[in-house]
Structure formats: C-alpha cells, structure tokens
mmCIF file of C-alpha atoms in Angstrom:
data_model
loop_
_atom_site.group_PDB
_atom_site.id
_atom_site.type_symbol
_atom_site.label_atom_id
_atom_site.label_comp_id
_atom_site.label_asym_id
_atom_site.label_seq_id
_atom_site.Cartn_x
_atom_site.Cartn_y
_atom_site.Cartn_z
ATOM 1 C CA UNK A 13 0.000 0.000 0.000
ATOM 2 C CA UNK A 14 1.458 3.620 -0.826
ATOM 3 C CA UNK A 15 1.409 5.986 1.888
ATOM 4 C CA UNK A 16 1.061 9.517 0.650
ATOM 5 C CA UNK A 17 2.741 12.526 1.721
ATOM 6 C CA UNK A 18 -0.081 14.021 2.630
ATOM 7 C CA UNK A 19 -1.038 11.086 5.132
ATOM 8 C CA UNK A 20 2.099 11.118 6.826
ATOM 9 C CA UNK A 21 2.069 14.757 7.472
ATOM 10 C CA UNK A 22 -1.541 14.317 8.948
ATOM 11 C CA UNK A 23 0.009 11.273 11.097
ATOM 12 C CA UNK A 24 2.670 13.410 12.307
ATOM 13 C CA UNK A 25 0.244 16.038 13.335
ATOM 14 C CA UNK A 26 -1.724 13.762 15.362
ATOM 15 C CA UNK A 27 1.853 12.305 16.980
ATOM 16 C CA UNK A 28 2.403 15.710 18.239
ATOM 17 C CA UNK A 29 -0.910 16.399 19.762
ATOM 18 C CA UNK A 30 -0.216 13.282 22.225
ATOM 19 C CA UNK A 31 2.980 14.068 23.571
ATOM 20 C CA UNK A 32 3.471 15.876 26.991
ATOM 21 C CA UNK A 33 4.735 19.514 25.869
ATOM 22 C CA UNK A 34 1.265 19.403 23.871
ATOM 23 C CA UNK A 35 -0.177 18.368 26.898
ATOM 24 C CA UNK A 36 1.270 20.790 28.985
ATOM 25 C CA UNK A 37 0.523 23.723 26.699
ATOM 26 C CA UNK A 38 -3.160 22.654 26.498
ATOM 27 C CA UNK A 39 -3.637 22.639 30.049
ATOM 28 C CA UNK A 40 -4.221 18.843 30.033
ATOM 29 C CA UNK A 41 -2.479 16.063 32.276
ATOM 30 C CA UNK A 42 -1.697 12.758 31.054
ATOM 31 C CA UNK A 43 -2.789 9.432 32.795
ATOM 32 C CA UNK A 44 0.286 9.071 34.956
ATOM 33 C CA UNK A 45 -0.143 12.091 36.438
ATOM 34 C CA UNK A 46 -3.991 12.311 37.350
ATOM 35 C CA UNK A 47 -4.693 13.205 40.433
ATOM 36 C CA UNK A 48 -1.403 14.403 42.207
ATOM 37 C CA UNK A 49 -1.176 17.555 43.682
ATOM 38 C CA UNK A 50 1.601 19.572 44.519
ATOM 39 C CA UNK A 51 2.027 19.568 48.563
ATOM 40 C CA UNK A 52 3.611 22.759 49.435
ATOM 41 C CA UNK A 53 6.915 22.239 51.645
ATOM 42 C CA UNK A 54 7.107 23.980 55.095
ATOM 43 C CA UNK A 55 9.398 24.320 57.800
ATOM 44 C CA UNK A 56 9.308 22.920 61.096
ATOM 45 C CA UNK A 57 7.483 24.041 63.780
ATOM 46 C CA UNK A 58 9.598 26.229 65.777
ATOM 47 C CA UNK A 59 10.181 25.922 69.045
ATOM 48 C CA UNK A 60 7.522 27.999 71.161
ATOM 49 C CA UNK A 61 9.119 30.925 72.823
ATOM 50 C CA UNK A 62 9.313 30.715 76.752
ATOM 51 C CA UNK A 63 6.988 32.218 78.687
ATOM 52 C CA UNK A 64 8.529 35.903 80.163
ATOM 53 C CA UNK A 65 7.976 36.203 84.150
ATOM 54 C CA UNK A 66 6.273 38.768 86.620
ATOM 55 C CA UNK A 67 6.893 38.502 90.075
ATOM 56 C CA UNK A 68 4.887 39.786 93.058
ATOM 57 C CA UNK A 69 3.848 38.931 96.725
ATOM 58 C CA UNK A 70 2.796 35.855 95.674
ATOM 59 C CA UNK A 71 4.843 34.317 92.920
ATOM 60 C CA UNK A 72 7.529 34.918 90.170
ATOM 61 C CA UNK A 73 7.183 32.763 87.029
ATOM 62 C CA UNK A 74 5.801 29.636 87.521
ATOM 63 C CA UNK A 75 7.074 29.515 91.282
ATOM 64 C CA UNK A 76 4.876 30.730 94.124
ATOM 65 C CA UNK A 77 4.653 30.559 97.837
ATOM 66 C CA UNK A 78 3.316 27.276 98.122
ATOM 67 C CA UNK A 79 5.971 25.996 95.741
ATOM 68 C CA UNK A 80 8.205 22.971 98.054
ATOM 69 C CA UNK A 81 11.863 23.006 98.012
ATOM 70 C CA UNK A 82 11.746 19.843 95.642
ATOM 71 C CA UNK A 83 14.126 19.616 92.494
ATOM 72 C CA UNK A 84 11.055 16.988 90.927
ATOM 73 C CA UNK A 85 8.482 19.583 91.192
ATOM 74 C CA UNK A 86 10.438 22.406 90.638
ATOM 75 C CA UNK A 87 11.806 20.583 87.279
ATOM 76 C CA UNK A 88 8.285 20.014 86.092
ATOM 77 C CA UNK A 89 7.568 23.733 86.384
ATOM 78 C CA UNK A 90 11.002 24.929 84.706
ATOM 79 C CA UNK A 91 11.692 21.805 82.238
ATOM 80 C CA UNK A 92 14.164 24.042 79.945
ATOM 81 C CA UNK A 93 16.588 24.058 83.125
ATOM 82 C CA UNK A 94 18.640 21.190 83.729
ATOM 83 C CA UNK A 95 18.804 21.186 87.666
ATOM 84 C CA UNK A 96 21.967 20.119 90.751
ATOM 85 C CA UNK A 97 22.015 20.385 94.636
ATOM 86 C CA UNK A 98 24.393 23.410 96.061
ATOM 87 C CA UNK A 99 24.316 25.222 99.427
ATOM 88 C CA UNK A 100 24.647 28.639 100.308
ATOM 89 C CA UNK A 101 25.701 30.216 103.644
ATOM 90 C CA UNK A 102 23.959 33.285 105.226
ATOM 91 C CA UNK A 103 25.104 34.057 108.890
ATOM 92 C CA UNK A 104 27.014 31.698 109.475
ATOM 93 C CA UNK A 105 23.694 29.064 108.273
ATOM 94 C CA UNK A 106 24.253 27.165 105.524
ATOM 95 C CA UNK A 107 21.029 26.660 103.184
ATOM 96 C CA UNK A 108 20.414 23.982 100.405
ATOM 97 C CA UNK A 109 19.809 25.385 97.381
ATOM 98 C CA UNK A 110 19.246 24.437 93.624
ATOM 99 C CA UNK A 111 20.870 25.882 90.858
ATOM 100 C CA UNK A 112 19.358 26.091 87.714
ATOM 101 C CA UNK A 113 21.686 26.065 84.355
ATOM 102 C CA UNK A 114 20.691 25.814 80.240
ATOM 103 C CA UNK A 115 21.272 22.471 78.947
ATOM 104 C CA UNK A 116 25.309 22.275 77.934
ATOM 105 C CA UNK A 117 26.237 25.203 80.057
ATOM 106 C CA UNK A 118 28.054 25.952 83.770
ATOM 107 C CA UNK A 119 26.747 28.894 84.657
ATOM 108 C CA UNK A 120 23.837 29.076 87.015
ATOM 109 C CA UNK A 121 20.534 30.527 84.911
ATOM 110 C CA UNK A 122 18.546 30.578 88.415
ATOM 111 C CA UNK A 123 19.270 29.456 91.708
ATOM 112 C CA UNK A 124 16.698 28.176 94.755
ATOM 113 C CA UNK A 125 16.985 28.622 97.966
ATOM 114 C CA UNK A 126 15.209 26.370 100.565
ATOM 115 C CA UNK A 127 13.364 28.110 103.952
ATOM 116 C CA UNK A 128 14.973 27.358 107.383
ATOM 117 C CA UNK A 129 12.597 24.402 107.471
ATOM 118 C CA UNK A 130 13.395 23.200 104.400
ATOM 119 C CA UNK A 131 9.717 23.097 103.458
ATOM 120 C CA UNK A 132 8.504 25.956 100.737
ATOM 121 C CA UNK A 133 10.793 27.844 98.403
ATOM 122 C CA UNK A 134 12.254 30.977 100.411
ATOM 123 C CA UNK A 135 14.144 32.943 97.452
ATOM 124 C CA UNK A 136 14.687 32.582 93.651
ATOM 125 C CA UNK A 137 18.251 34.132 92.660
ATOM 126 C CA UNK A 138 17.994 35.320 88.548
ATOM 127 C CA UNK A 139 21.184 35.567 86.701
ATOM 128 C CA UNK A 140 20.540 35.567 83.081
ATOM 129 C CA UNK A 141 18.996 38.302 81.653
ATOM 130 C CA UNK A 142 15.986 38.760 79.681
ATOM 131 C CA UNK A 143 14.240 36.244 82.055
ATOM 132 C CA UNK A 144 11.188 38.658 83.389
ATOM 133 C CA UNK A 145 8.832 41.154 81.298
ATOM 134 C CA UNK A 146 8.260 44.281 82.112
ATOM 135 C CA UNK A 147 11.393 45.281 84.468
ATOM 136 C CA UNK A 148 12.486 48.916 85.324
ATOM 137 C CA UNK A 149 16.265 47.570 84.250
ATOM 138 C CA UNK A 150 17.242 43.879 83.475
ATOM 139 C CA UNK A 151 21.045 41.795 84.179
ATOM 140 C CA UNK A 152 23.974 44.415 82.958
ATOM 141 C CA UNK A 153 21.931 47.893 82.785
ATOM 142 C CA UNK A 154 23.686 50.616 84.852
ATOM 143 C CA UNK A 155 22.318 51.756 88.622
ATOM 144 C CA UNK A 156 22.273 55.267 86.583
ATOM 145 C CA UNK A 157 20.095 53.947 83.617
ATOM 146 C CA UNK A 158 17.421 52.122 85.557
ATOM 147 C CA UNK A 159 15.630 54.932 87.070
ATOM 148 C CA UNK A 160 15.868 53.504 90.591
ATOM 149 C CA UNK A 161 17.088 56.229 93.353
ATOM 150 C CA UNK A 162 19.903 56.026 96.449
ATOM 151 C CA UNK A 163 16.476 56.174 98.237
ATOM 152 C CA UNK A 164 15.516 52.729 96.951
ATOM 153 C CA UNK A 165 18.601 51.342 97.992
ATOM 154 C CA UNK A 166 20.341 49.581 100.556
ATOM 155 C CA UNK A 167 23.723 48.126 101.230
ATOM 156 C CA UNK A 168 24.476 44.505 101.233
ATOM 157 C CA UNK A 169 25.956 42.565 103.986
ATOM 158 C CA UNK A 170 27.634 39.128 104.539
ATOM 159 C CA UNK A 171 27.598 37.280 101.649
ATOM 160 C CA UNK A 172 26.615 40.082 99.520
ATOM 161 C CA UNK A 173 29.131 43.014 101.045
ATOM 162 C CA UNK A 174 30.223 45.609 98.686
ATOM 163 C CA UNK A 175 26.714 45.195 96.465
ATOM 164 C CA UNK A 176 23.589 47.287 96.674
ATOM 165 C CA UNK A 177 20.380 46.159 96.970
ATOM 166 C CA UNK A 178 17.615 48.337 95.695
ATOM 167 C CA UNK A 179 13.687 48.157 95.094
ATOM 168 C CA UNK A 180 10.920 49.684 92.787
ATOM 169 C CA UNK A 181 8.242 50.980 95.030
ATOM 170 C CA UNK A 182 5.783 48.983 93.183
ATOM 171 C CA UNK A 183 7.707 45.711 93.803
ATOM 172 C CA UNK A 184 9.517 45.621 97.157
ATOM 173 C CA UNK A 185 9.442 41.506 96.645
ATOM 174 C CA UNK A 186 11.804 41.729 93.517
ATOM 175 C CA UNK A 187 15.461 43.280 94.655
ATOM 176 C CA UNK A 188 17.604 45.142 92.048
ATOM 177 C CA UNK A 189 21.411 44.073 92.729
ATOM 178 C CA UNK A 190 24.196 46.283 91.936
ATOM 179 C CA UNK A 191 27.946 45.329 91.981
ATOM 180 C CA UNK A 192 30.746 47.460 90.914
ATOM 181 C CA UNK A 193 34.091 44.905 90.539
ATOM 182 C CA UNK A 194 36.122 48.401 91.729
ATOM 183 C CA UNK A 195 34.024 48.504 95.486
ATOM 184 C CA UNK A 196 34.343 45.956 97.977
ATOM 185 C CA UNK A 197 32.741 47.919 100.836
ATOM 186 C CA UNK A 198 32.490 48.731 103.910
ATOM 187 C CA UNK A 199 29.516 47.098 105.453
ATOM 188 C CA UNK A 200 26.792 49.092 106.194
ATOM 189 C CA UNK A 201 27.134 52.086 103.606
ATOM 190 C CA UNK A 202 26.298 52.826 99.792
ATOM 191 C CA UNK A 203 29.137 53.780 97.916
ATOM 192 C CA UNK A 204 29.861 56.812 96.777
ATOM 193 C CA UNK A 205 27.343 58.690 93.973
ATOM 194 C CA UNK A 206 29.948 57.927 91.128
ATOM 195 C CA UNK A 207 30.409 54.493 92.043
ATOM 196 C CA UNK A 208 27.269 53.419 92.329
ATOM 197 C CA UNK A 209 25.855 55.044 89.051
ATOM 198 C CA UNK A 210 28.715 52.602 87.033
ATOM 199 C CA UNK A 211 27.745 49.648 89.232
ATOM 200 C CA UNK A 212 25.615 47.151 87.066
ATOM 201 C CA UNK A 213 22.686 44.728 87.849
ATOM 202 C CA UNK A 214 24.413 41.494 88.847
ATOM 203 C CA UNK A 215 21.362 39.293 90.134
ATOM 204 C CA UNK A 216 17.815 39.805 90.662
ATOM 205 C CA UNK A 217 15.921 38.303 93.821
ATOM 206 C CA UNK A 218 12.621 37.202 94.830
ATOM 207 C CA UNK A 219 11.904 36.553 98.362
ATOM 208 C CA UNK A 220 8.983 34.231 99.423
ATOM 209 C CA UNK A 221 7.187 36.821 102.480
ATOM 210 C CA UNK A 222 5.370 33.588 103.606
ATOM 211 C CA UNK A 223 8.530 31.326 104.286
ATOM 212 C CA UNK A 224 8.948 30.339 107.859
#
C-alpha cells in the first residue's frame, strides 16, 4: 500500500498532539499524572518561645509561695533548666539550694533557695537576663540607667558586702542588685554617687514573704 505525503504529514500532526509539551501547553495532564497535587513544603514548627515572668507577693514565674523546696516539682515547672544540689551560707547558716543552668552550660541561669525548714521555696536568685517582662532595668543595665534612686537602695551585707540592693516601690518583693568589681565595701554604707551610678545589675531576687 502507498502511503502519501499528505497522510504522513496528517500522522505526524496527530503524533504531536499526544505528547506531553502538547499536553502541557493545552492545560491537560496525562494518565500518569492524574490526580497528584503539589504539597507545598514547610518548615518545622519552631520551638515555642518561653513564657517571660512577673513577680509579686505571691509568685515569680511559675514559682509561688506554696511551691516545696523539691528539684522533681520544681523541674516540672522549669523543664528548659537542667537542675543540681548546692548550698549557700547566710550568717554563718548554711542553706540547700538548687541551681538552675541551660542544657550544655556551667553557669547558674537561676538558683533556689530552701526556707529554714526546708519546706517551701524561700528565694529565687535570677542571673541571666531577659528572664522577666516588664522590668524597670534587666542583668547588665547601669544603677544610673534604671531609674531607681539612692532612696531605693540599701547596702548589702555578709555574703553580699560591697553590692547594693535596691527596690521599685511597686515591687519591694523583687530586689535590684548592683555590683561594681572596683568597690568591695564597707559594710553598712552605699558607695559613693559615682560608684554606684557605674555599678551594674548582677542578680535579681525574689523573696517568698510567707517562708517560715
């Protein structure tokens, strides 16, 4: 049988129209591809951001009065802190406490102290800052950039001699402390204006007014 030109030019036509750029350009999809959609790709969920603190009479972050000097329950109310046993001396007392660090580092984040009973929580010592919303000053501001006054303050004594305690008069519960690395005292007295405007927030501290 003789196959004209003409047919084979009409076959070739018709061999086009089935391939997948002819597809494609007609807005069709061929057999092997019905039915798939495209599934957009997405990150991962990040990590929620941790809850900022406020501290008053009755709590600061997650901790409160009622909260026991107990490194299981106090781990399942700060689970981003890996936790260890310390002790701290105040008068010639020494106190169990528990200091708080970030996963992989040595530096205490937070540390507990236990009451003279060694029932309820009787201070939380912050170190890191950026821990609480909402301060007047934070870890590392100035005594002359947080707005606080010689008439807030007080000197610290024992363990803490040659610092300066101070509190905002809407938050005596929450202390402000200063240290300047070029004052080591004496007891009993603020430094001098100069040196306490340079001295920087080293620590803040929550005491627990209900602790025996």
């Amino acid at each position: 049988m003789k196959i004209s030109v003409r047919h084979l030019l009409i076959l070739a036509v018709v061999l086009a129209g089935c391939s997948p750029q002819a597809e494609q350009a007609s807005g069709t999809q061929s057999d092997d591809n019905a039915g798939v959609q495209d599934v957009a790709v997405t990150d991962e969920a990040e990590t929620p951001a941790e809850e900022l603190w406020t501290a008053d009479v009755a709590h600061v972050g997650p901790l409160g009065t009622d909260t026991h000097f107990d490194a299981d329950e106090i781990a399942a109310l700060l689970p981003e802190y890996e936790i260890r046993s310390g002790t701290r001396s105040r008068e010639g007392e020494e106190f169990a406490t528990l200091i708080l660090t970030r996963p992989g580092a040595q530096n205490p984040a937070v540390e507990i102290v236990s009451g003279s009973d060694g029932g309820v929580i009787e201070e939380v010592v912050v170190y890191e800052a950026g821990r609480f919303a909402d301060l007047r000053a934070d870890i590392g501001d100035t005594f002359v950039s947080s707005g606080l006054t010689r008439a807030d303050c007080w000197p610290g004594v024992e363990d803490r001699s040659g610092m300066v305690v101070c509190y905002a008069q809407n938050n005596p519960y929450l202390g402000y402390w200063f240290e300047n690395a070029d004052y080591t005292g004496p007891d009993g007295e603020l430094p001098p204006a100069d040196v306490l405007d340079a001295a920087t927030i080293a620590l803040l501290r929550w005491w627990n007014g209900e602790a025996g």
